[in-house]
Tab-separated table of C-alpha atoms in Angstrom:
chain	number	residue	atom	x	y	z
A	2	MET	CA	-58.564	-66.895	129.642
A	3	LYS	CA	-55.646	-66.626	132.050
A	4	ASN	CA	-53.158	-67.501	129.276
A	5	GLN	CA	-54.205	-64.722	126.993
A	6	SER	CA	-51.314	-62.397	126.317
A	7	VAL	CA	-51.138	-58.694	127.118
A	8	LYS	CA	-50.747	-58.149	123.413
A	9	ASN	CA	-54.304	-59.381	122.831
A	10	ASN	CA	-55.860	-57.700	125.871
A	11	ILE	CA	-54.162	-54.315	126.019
A	12	ASP	CA	-56.308	-51.285	125.057
A	13	TRP	CA	-54.731	-50.417	121.718
A	14	ILE	CA	-56.929	-47.294	121.336
A	15	SER	CA	-55.075	-45.824	124.359
A	16	VAL	CA	-51.735	-47.019	123.061
A	17	PHE	CA	-52.335	-45.395	119.623
A	18	ILE	CA	-53.347	-42.092	121.230
A	19	TYR	CA	-50.233	-42.234	123.416
A	20	ILE	CA	-48.022	-42.819	120.312
A	21	ALA	CA	-49.771	-39.952	118.505
A	22	LEU	CA	-49.244	-37.518	121.409
A	23	VAL	CA	-45.554	-38.472	121.878
A	24	THR	CA	-44.847	-38.195	118.185
A	25	LEU	CA	-46.564	-34.786	117.899
A	26	GLY	CA	-44.680	-33.670	121.035
A	27	TRP	CA	-41.320	-34.546	119.511
A	28	LEU	CA	-42.127	-32.788	116.282
A	29	ASN	CA	-42.870	-29.608	118.199
A	30	ILE	CA	-39.820	-30.009	120.297
A	31	TYR	CA	-37.770	-30.475	117.143
A	32	SER	CA	-39.318	-27.224	115.770
A	33	SER	CA	-38.872	-25.134	118.926
A	34	SER	CA	-35.266	-26.241	119.458
A	35	LEU	CA	-33.954	-26.754	115.863
A	36	LEU	CA	-31.717	-23.637	116.082
A	37	SER	CA	-30.359	-24.386	119.500
A	38	THR	CA	-26.862	-26.012	119.961
A	39	ASP	CA	-27.586	-28.125	123.044
A	40	GLY	CA	-29.093	-31.055	121.132
A	41	THR	CA	-32.461	-30.799	122.841
A	42	TYR	CA	-34.527	-32.606	120.145
A	43	GLN	CA	-31.865	-35.375	119.913
A	44	LYS	CA	-31.934	-35.899	123.662
A	45	GLN	CA	-35.739	-36.013	123.624
A	46	LEU	CA	-35.547	-38.681	120.895
A	47	ILE	CA	-33.249	-40.775	123.124
A	48	PHE	CA	-35.780	-40.304	125.981
A	49	ILE	CA	-38.511	-41.575	123.710
A	50	GLY	CA	-36.357	-44.534	122.654
A	51	CYS	CA	-35.958	-45.435	126.340
A	52	THR	CA	-39.700	-45.585	126.823
A	53	ILE	CA	-39.888	-48.648	124.646
A	54	PRO	CA	-38.010	-50.974	127.094
A	55	LEU	CA	-39.665	-49.196	129.953
A	56	ILE	CA	-43.104	-50.031	128.586
A	57	PHE	CA	-42.116	-53.659	128.121
A	58	VAL	CA	-40.976	-53.851	131.764
A	59	VAL	CA	-44.141	-52.341	133.046
A	60	LEU	CA	-46.326	-54.684	131.015
A	61	PHE	CA	-44.149	-57.700	131.796
A	62	VAL	CA	-44.570	-57.269	135.521
A	63	ASP	CA	-47.598	-59.207	136.868
A	64	GLY	CA	-50.562	-56.903	137.436
A	65	LYS	CA	-50.913	-57.976	141.041
A	66	PHE	CA	-47.390	-56.790	141.846
A	67	TYR	CA	-48.548	-53.182	141.745
A	68	GLU	CA	-51.236	-53.801	144.242
A	69	LYS	CA	-49.177	-56.010	146.550
A	70	TYR	CA	-46.196	-53.676	146.729
A	71	ALA	CA	-48.018	-50.332	146.440
A	72	SER	CA	-47.086	-49.287	149.983
A	73	ILE	CA	-43.325	-50.162	149.536
A	74	ILE	CA	-43.378	-48.281	146.154
A	75	PHE	CA	-44.895	-45.259	147.853
A	76	GLY	CA	-42.324	-45.414	150.620
A	77	VAL	CA	-39.555	-45.488	148.232
A	78	ALA	CA	-40.971	-42.514	146.314
A	79	LEU	CA	-41.196	-40.530	149.629
A	80	LEU	CA	-37.516	-41.414	150.391
A	81	SER	CA	-36.445	-40.249	146.966
A	82	LEU	CA	-38.197	-36.919	147.522
A	83	ALA	CA	-36.804	-36.493	150.976
A	84	GLY	CA	-33.260	-37.353	149.743
A	85	LEU	CA	-33.294	-34.249	147.496
A	86	PHE	CA	-32.700	-32.029	150.573
A	87	LEU	CA	-29.352	-33.817	151.081
A	88	PHE	CA	-28.295	-34.968	147.637
A	89	GLY	CA	-30.379	-32.934	145.181
A	90	LYS	CA	-29.070	-30.653	142.484
A	91	THR	CA	-30.293	-27.008	142.449
A	92	ILE	CA	-31.289	-25.684	139.063
A	93	ALA	CA	-32.900	-22.229	138.695
A	94	GLY	CA	-33.363	-22.061	142.490
A	95	GLN	CA	-35.216	-25.410	142.686
A	96	ARG	CA	-33.654	-28.462	144.350
A	97	CYS	CA	-35.793	-31.003	142.390
A	98	TRP	CA	-33.245	-33.182	140.648
A	99	TYR	CA	-30.741	-35.915	141.236
A	100	ALA	CA	-27.607	-35.444	139.079
A	101	ILE	CA	-26.136	-38.559	137.550
A	102	GLY	CA	-23.259	-37.293	135.476
A	103	SER	CA	-24.751	-34.863	132.904
A	104	PHE	CA	-28.123	-36.540	133.279
A	105	THR	CA	-30.734	-35.306	135.870
A	106	LEU	CA	-33.719	-37.297	137.274
A	107	GLN	CA	-36.737	-35.549	138.868
A	108	PRO	CA	-38.327	-37.941	141.375
A	109	SER	CA	-41.510	-35.975	141.768
A	110	GLU	CA	-42.499	-37.072	138.241
A	111	PHE	CA	-42.479	-40.723	139.432
A	112	ALA	CA	-44.012	-40.031	142.796
A	113	LYS	CA	-47.319	-39.303	141.064
A	114	ALA	CA	-47.685	-42.924	139.998
A	115	ALA	CA	-46.477	-44.102	143.407
A	116	THR	CA	-49.049	-41.962	145.224
A	117	SER	CA	-51.784	-43.226	142.863
A	118	LEU	CA	-50.920	-46.807	143.715
A	119	ALA	CA	-50.852	-46.005	147.530
A	120	LEU	CA	-54.163	-44.236	147.346
A	121	ALA	CA	-55.716	-47.055	145.311
A	122	LYS	CA	-54.440	-49.649	147.762
A	123	TYR	CA	-55.831	-47.684	150.776
A	124	LEU	CA	-59.367	-47.028	149.187
A	125	SER	CA	-59.638	-50.631	147.869
A	126	ASP	CA	-59.703	-51.993	151.498
A	127	THR	CA	-63.219	-53.321	152.098
A	128	GLN	CA	-63.343	-51.502	155.514
A	129	ILE	CA	-62.782	-48.110	154.018
A	130	ASN	CA	-65.680	-45.680	154.261
A	131	LEU	CA	-64.828	-42.024	153.257
A	132	LYS	CA	-67.952	-40.868	155.157
A	133	GLU	CA	-65.891	-41.457	158.325
A	134	THR	CA	-63.692	-38.501	159.449
A	135	ASN	CA	-60.589	-40.627	160.406
A	136	ARG	CA	-60.756	-42.337	157.023
A	137	GLN	CA	-60.889	-38.930	155.312
A	138	ILE	CA	-57.764	-37.836	157.296
A	139	GLN	CA	-55.898	-40.907	156.344
A	140	ALA	CA	-56.691	-40.612	152.651
A	141	LEU	CA	-55.809	-36.919	152.639
A	142	ALA	CA	-52.603	-37.727	154.443
A	143	ILE	CA	-51.467	-40.088	151.651
A	144	MET	CA	-52.087	-37.316	149.199
A	145	LEU	CA	-50.344	-34.547	151.196
A	146	LEU	CA	-47.183	-36.491	152.258
A	147	PRO	CA	-45.463	-35.986	148.919
A	148	VAL	CA	-46.852	-32.447	148.702
A	149	MET	CA	-45.079	-31.519	151.964
A	150	LEU	CA	-41.765	-32.819	150.505
A	151	ILE	CA	-42.220	-31.131	147.135
A	152	LEU	CA	-43.330	-27.615	148.227
A	153	PRO	CA	-40.039	-26.676	150.076
A	154	GLN	CA	-37.968	-27.609	147.046
A	155	PRO	CA	-39.714	-25.312	146.035
A	156	ASP	CA	-41.920	-26.760	143.257
A	157	PRO	CA	-45.383	-25.458	143.609
A	158	GLY	CA	-46.286	-26.651	140.054
A	159	SER	CA	-45.609	-30.348	140.940
A	160	ALA	CA	-47.380	-29.888	144.255
A	161	LEU	CA	-50.456	-28.475	142.532
A	162	ILE	CA	-50.943	-31.674	140.536
A	163	TYR	CA	-51.798	-33.543	143.694
A	164	SER	CA	-55.072	-31.702	143.861
A	165	ALA	CA	-56.230	-34.189	141.286
A	166	PHE	CA	-56.619	-36.770	144.001
A	167	ILE	CA	-59.472	-34.696	145.538
A	168	LEU	CA	-61.471	-35.643	142.436
A	169	VAL	CA	-60.682	-39.287	142.943
A	170	LEU	CA	-61.618	-39.157	146.644
A	171	TYR	CA	-64.910	-37.437	145.717
A	172	ARG	CA	-65.664	-40.278	143.160
A	173	GLU	CA	-65.083	-42.825	145.957
A	174	GLY	CA	-67.431	-41.205	148.459
A	175	LEU	CA	-65.661	-38.159	149.901
A	176	PRO	CA	-68.442	-35.788	151.085
A	177	SER	CA	-69.155	-33.070	148.491
A	178	TRP	CA	-68.694	-30.231	150.940
A	179	TYR	CA	-64.911	-30.720	150.686
A	180	VAL	CA	-65.033	-29.955	146.928
A	181	TRP	CA	-67.491	-27.063	147.446
A	182	THR	CA	-65.342	-25.630	150.215
A	183	ALA	CA	-62.208	-25.743	148.039
A	184	PHE	CA	-64.115	-24.123	145.082
A	185	ILE	CA	-65.665	-21.404	147.238
A	186	THR	CA	-62.319	-20.711	148.866
A	187	ILE	CA	-60.672	-20.100	145.526
A	188	VAL	CA	-63.546	-17.880	144.262
A	189	LEU	CA	-63.424	-15.844	147.526
A	190	PHE	CA	-59.692	-15.443	147.290
A	191	VAL	CA	-59.792	-14.181	143.713
A	192	LEU	CA	-62.793	-11.897	144.353
A	193	THR	CA	-61.007	-10.375	147.310
A	194	LEU	CA	-57.995	-9.615	145.116
A	195	VAL	CA	-60.214	-7.870	142.631
A	196	LEU	CA	-62.764	-6.135	144.865
A	197	GLU	CA	-62.681	-4.474	148.247
A	198	PRO	CA	-63.103	-6.938	151.195
A	199	TYR	CA	-66.321	-5.338	152.392
A	200	VAL	CA	-67.892	-5.722	148.891
A	201	VAL	CA	-67.030	-9.487	148.948
A	202	ILE	CA	-68.589	-9.866	152.453
A	203	ILE	CA	-71.746	-8.077	151.302
A	204	ILE	CA	-71.944	-10.420	148.304
A	205	ALA	CA	-71.394	-13.463	150.569
A	206	PHE	CA	-74.153	-12.171	152.928
A	207	VAL	CA	-76.649	-11.711	150.024
A	208	VAL	CA	-75.798	-15.247	148.685
A	209	LEU	CA	-76.196	-16.861	152.081
A	210	MET	CA	-79.533	-15.058	152.603
A	211	ILE	CA	-80.843	-16.267	149.172
A	212	ILE	CA	-79.798	-19.818	150.005
A	213	HIS	CA	-81.325	-19.638	153.489
A	214	PHE	CA	-84.761	-18.373	152.269
A	215	LYS	CA	-84.754	-20.426	149.042
A	216	GLY	CA	-84.151	-23.723	150.958
A	217	ARG	CA	-86.755	-25.885	152.598
A	218	ALA	CA	-88.121	-24.514	155.810
A	219	VAL	CA	-87.032	-27.681	157.652
A	220	ASP	CA	-83.464	-27.083	156.555
A	221	ARG	CA	-83.269	-23.379	157.504
A	222	ASN	CA	-80.772	-22.691	160.275
A	223	ILE	CA	-80.046	-19.013	160.892
A	224	ILE	CA	-77.305	-19.917	163.360
A	225	LEU	CA	-75.453	-21.971	160.727
A	226	SER	CA	-75.866	-19.208	158.221
A	227	ALA	CA	-74.432	-16.721	160.698
A	228	ILE	CA	-71.415	-18.942	161.486
A	229	LEU	CA	-70.678	-19.402	157.826
A	230	LEU	CA	-70.836	-15.623	157.330
A	231	VAL	CA	-68.394	-15.115	160.188
A	232	LEU	CA	-65.977	-17.758	158.744
A	233	ILE	CA	-66.220	-16.262	155.272
A	234	SER	CA	-65.678	-12.771	156.623
A	235	GLY	CA	-62.645	-13.894	158.592
A	236	PHE	CA	-61.144	-15.506	155.549
A	237	VAL	CA	-61.872	-12.534	153.320
A	238	LEU	CA	-60.169	-10.137	155.782
A	239	SER	CA	-57.155	-12.338	155.917
A	240	VAL	CA	-56.568	-12.534	152.138
A	241	ASP	CA	-54.678	-9.296	151.834
A	242	TYR	CA	-52.353	-10.253	154.718
A	243	VAL	CA	-51.716	-13.688	153.165
A	244	PHE	CA	-51.185	-12.244	149.716
A	245	ASP	CA	-48.753	-9.570	150.993
A	246	ASN	CA	-46.848	-11.486	153.640
A	247	VAL	CA	-47.019	-15.167	152.663
A	248	PHE	CA	-46.865	-15.019	148.911
A	249	LYS	CA	-43.505	-14.211	147.467
A	250	GLN	CA	-43.131	-11.237	145.182
A	251	HIS	CA	-43.110	-13.210	141.912
A	252	HIS	CA	-46.294	-14.960	142.990
A	253	ARG	CA	-47.908	-11.637	143.640
A	254	ASP	CA	-46.776	-10.284	140.325
A	255	ARG	CA	-48.209	-13.204	138.459
A	256	PHE	CA	-51.620	-12.861	140.128
A	257	ASN	CA	-51.647	-9.121	139.546
A	258	ILE	CA	-50.883	-9.522	135.804
A	259	LEU	CA	-53.444	-12.304	135.449
A	260	LEU	CA	-56.068	-10.075	137.099
A	261	GLY	CA	-55.131	-7.076	135.025
A	262	LYS	CA	-53.997	-5.033	137.988
A	263	THR	CA	-50.471	-4.793	136.671
A	264	VAL	CA	-49.100	-4.514	133.055
A	265	ASP	CA	-45.564	-5.828	132.742
A	266	MET	CA	-44.918	-6.964	129.233
A	267	LYS	CA	-41.127	-6.978	129.630
A	268	GLY	CA	-40.801	-8.365	133.080
A	269	ILE	CA	-42.747	-11.063	134.901
A	270	GLY	CA	-45.506	-11.004	132.237
A	271	TYR	CA	-43.092	-11.419	129.380
A	272	ASN	CA	-43.574	-15.217	128.894
A	273	THR	CA	-47.351	-15.095	128.839
A	274	ASN	CA	-47.435	-12.053	126.567
A	275	GLN	CA	-45.131	-13.609	123.978
A	276	SER	CA	-46.986	-16.937	124.280
A	277	GLU	CA	-50.337	-15.284	123.568
A	278	ILE	CA	-48.770	-13.385	120.559
A	279	ALA	CA	-47.307	-16.657	119.175
A	280	ILE	CA	-50.564	-18.573	119.490
A	281	GLY	CA	-52.631	-15.717	118.061
A	282	SER	CA	-50.412	-15.279	115.107
A	283	GLY	CA	-51.163	-18.924	114.042
A	284	GLY	CA	-54.595	-18.086	112.935
A	285	TRP	CA	-56.867	-20.908	111.737
A	286	ILE	CA	-54.312	-23.204	110.058
A	287	GLY	CA	-50.957	-21.885	111.307
A	288	LYS	CA	-47.870	-20.738	109.679
A	289	GLY	CA	-46.678	-24.241	108.783
A	290	PHE	CA	-44.160	-26.710	110.324
A	291	LEU	CA	-40.816	-25.018	110.994
A	292	GLU	CA	-42.245	-21.685	109.802
A	293	GLY	CA	-43.111	-20.055	113.191
A	294	THR	CA	-41.437	-16.650	113.438
A	295	GLN	CA	-41.949	-16.348	117.209
A	296	THR	CA	-40.654	-19.943	117.600
A	297	LYS	CA	-37.614	-19.424	115.382
A	298	GLY	CA	-36.847	-16.009	116.931
A	299	GLY	CA	-36.778	-17.521	120.466
A	300	PHE	CA	-39.167	-14.934	121.739
A	301	VAL	CA	-40.961	-17.299	124.087
A	302	PRO	CA	-38.662	-18.603	126.893
A	303	GLU	CA	-38.855	-22.247	127.823
A	304	GLN	CA	-40.754	-22.908	124.625
A	305	HIS	CA	-39.616	-26.563	124.443
A	306	THR	CA	-40.825	-27.260	128.030
A	307	ASP	CA	-43.714	-25.568	129.833
A	308	TYR	CA	-44.595	-23.398	126.765
A	309	ILE	CA	-44.462	-26.121	124.132
A	310	PHE	CA	-48.108	-25.475	123.267
A	311	THR	CA	-47.156	-22.124	121.835
A	312	THR	CA	-45.361	-23.976	118.995
A	313	VAL	CA	-48.525	-25.927	118.262
A	314	GLY	CA	-50.629	-22.702	118.144
A	315	GLU	CA	-48.170	-20.787	115.917
A	316	GLU	CA	-47.243	-23.430	113.432
A	317	TRP	CA	-50.426	-25.580	113.390
A	318	GLY	CA	-53.007	-22.825	114.159
A	319	PHE	CA	-56.456	-23.376	115.594
A	320	ALA	CA	-56.820	-26.578	113.614
A	321	GLY	CA	-53.701	-28.134	114.998
A	322	SER	CA	-54.439	-26.995	118.534
A	323	PHE	CA	-57.914	-28.494	118.263
A	324	VAL	CA	-56.444	-31.877	117.212
A	325	VAL	CA	-53.999	-31.827	120.103
A	326	ILE	CA	-56.750	-30.985	122.626
A	327	LEU	CA	-59.066	-33.605	121.012
A	328	LEU	CA	-56.380	-36.232	121.413
A	329	PHE	CA	-55.878	-35.463	125.176
A	330	THR	CA	-59.686	-35.393	125.614
A	331	CYS	CA	-60.081	-38.751	123.944
A	332	LEU	CA	-57.269	-40.190	126.146
A	333	LEU	CA	-58.902	-38.864	129.272
A	334	LEU	CA	-62.340	-40.170	128.369
A	335	ARG	CA	-60.869	-43.514	127.367
A	336	VAL	CA	-59.076	-43.915	130.744
A	337	ILE	CA	-62.241	-43.052	132.527
A	338	TYR	CA	-64.211	-45.537	130.471
A	339	LEU	CA	-61.621	-48.245	131.122
A	340	ALA	CA	-61.613	-47.414	134.866
A	341	GLU	CA	-65.370	-47.897	135.103
A	342	ARG	CA	-65.212	-51.307	133.631
A	343	GLN	CA	-62.563	-52.691	135.954
A	344	LYS	CA	-63.461	-55.663	138.096
A	345	THR	CA	-61.491	-54.570	141.152
A	346	LYS	CA	-61.797	-51.348	143.219
A	347	PHE	CA	-57.937	-51.021	143.216
A	348	SER	CA	-57.843	-50.842	139.411
A	349	ARG	CA	-60.714	-48.547	139.187
A	350	VAL	CA	-59.327	-46.004	141.693
A	351	TYR	CA	-55.886	-46.113	140.093
A	352	GLY	CA	-57.514	-45.465	136.662
A	353	TYR	CA	-59.214	-42.404	138.072
A	354	CYS	CA	-55.901	-41.278	139.574
A	355	VAL	CA	-54.368	-41.512	136.078
A	356	SER	CA	-57.140	-39.511	134.432
A	357	GLY	CA	-57.071	-36.855	137.238
A	358	ILE	CA	-53.308	-36.284	137.042
A	359	LEU	CA	-53.354	-36.038	133.163
A	360	PHE	CA	-56.345	-33.658	133.326
A	361	ILE	CA	-54.721	-31.290	135.864
A	362	HIS	CA	-51.492	-31.280	133.841
A	363	PHE	CA	-53.341	-30.758	130.577
A	364	PHE	CA	-55.731	-28.041	131.823
A	365	VAL	CA	-53.275	-26.017	133.859
A	366	ASN	CA	-50.556	-26.061	131.209
A	367	ILE	CA	-52.837	-24.867	128.419
A	368	ALA	CA	-54.619	-22.344	130.611
A	369	MET	CA	-51.222	-20.982	131.703
A	370	VAL	CA	-49.978	-20.604	128.088
A	371	ILE	CA	-53.113	-18.793	126.859
A	372	GLY	CA	-53.012	-16.439	129.866
A	373	ILE	CA	-56.019	-17.523	132.023
A	374	PHE	CA	-54.006	-19.178	134.780
A	375	PRO	CA	-50.925	-17.826	136.619
A	376	THR	CA	-47.532	-18.883	135.189
A	377	ILE	CA	-46.392	-21.982	137.077
A	378	GLY	CA	-44.097	-24.817	136.153
A	379	VAL	CA	-46.498	-27.556	134.892
A	380	PRO	CA	-45.456	-29.442	131.822
A	381	LEU	CA	-47.815	-30.704	129.059
A	382	PRO	CA	-47.883	-34.553	129.213
A	383	PHE	CA	-45.982	-36.346	126.380
A	384	PHE	CA	-45.174	-32.944	124.801
A	385	SER	CA	-42.892	-31.030	127.111
A	386	TYR	CA	-39.147	-31.732	126.913
A	387	GLY	CA	-37.683	-33.925	129.575
A	388	GLY	CA	-36.935	-37.595	130.346
A	389	SER	CA	-38.330	-37.708	133.858
A	390	GLY	CA	-41.716	-36.269	132.750
A	391	LEU	CA	-42.113	-38.506	129.705
A	392	TRP	CA	-41.053	-41.614	131.610
A	393	GLY	CA	-43.251	-40.658	134.712
A	394	PHE	CA	-46.403	-40.238	132.490
A	395	THR	CA	-45.587	-43.416	130.582
A	396	ILE	CA	-45.242	-45.489	133.711
A	397	LEU	CA	-48.414	-43.905	135.159
A	398	LEU	CA	-50.466	-44.687	132.004
A	399	PHE	CA	-49.061	-48.131	131.218
A	400	ILE	CA	-49.420	-49.516	134.745
A	401	PHE	CA	-53.117	-48.951	134.283
A	402	LEU	CA	-53.134	-50.526	130.827
A	403	LYS	CA	-51.548	-53.475	132.382
A	404	MET	CA	-54.223	-53.666	135.035
A	405	ASP	CA	-56.902	-53.327	132.413
A	406	ALA	CA	-55.350	-56.017	130.269
A	407	ASN	CA	-55.175	-58.259	133.332
A	408	LYS	CA	-58.853	-57.854	134.182
A	409	VAL	CA	-59.859	-60.981	132.300
A	410	ASN	CA	-58.079	-62.901	135.126
A	411	GLU	CA	-59.937	-61.100	137.877
A	412	TRP	CA	-62.961	-62.587	139.533
């Protein structure tokens, strides 16, 4: 069994889905950039070509290498992120890239795989119990270290992706109150932006009272309920201050547009508005490949990067959009299925990291494009233009496929 080749053991279903997504991605980049003079689709084709030797290298390396040297790989990733403050190139106000001649490399795209390896390495320790507070702090520290280096670049989109690891930690035993706290915090924040603070506090009071009296008598604790109400009230009353003094103006504008408090079709809301028009104009079956008027007219800025899904919606319609979403869903479910059948905890945790990262990218990008999430720089995996993104996602996925292929050698 140990001599079986990766060729025989690799999950070809995942590989075929990957090839399908990359191919469809390039076709849409070709369509959205056909009239440009910067050779975007030609460059993306070169990036795709480079993934072939990259995949062979990832699969050639022994599966145990990734576990043995996970901490070192993570350390190198952190250094590459820190180095941006000294040697990084600033593009559009963000210091996120290293410039090598005319080529740029974005280390945050590779740090996702490195962080996944580090977290998998830490959680696979037999002594780790996420019910213990110190273990929770250590696991969260691994997740937050790259975030602290990415946010000041500033690159909130890439930093947001690391929230995917909360789902992984929850799967591995993190108390559920962490997830509920994060969810309730988001809900309270949005409600406070829409309603008056005192209304939100009244709603919170009513909900807490219902929970208190509906619960078992033995679990009722009026003091705990009162403390929760005080904490919620304090948070609600601080939202306006944070929104007005901590958030930058363009962040406030994006939230206001999303919540319908501001209409700015020619300014900050232009991208989303044009994106919705393009997708809506595609109808059920689309206008046809290379026939998108919004695409060809260049109405949607950054259409070959963060807004690439608008090309899918306009030219391929609902049917094409459904196929793309179905392919992503199949890949996510396949990775989760493979993760559950791993023989080692390290491989399983890493598999869940892969699925979590891909899911957050996929969900946030499409939600942003169709106008139900604030505009933020999150690319669509395997679709959006860029070598760093494509290579980062490829490495992330194929490291796991290597682990899965190697499971026949595990005990």
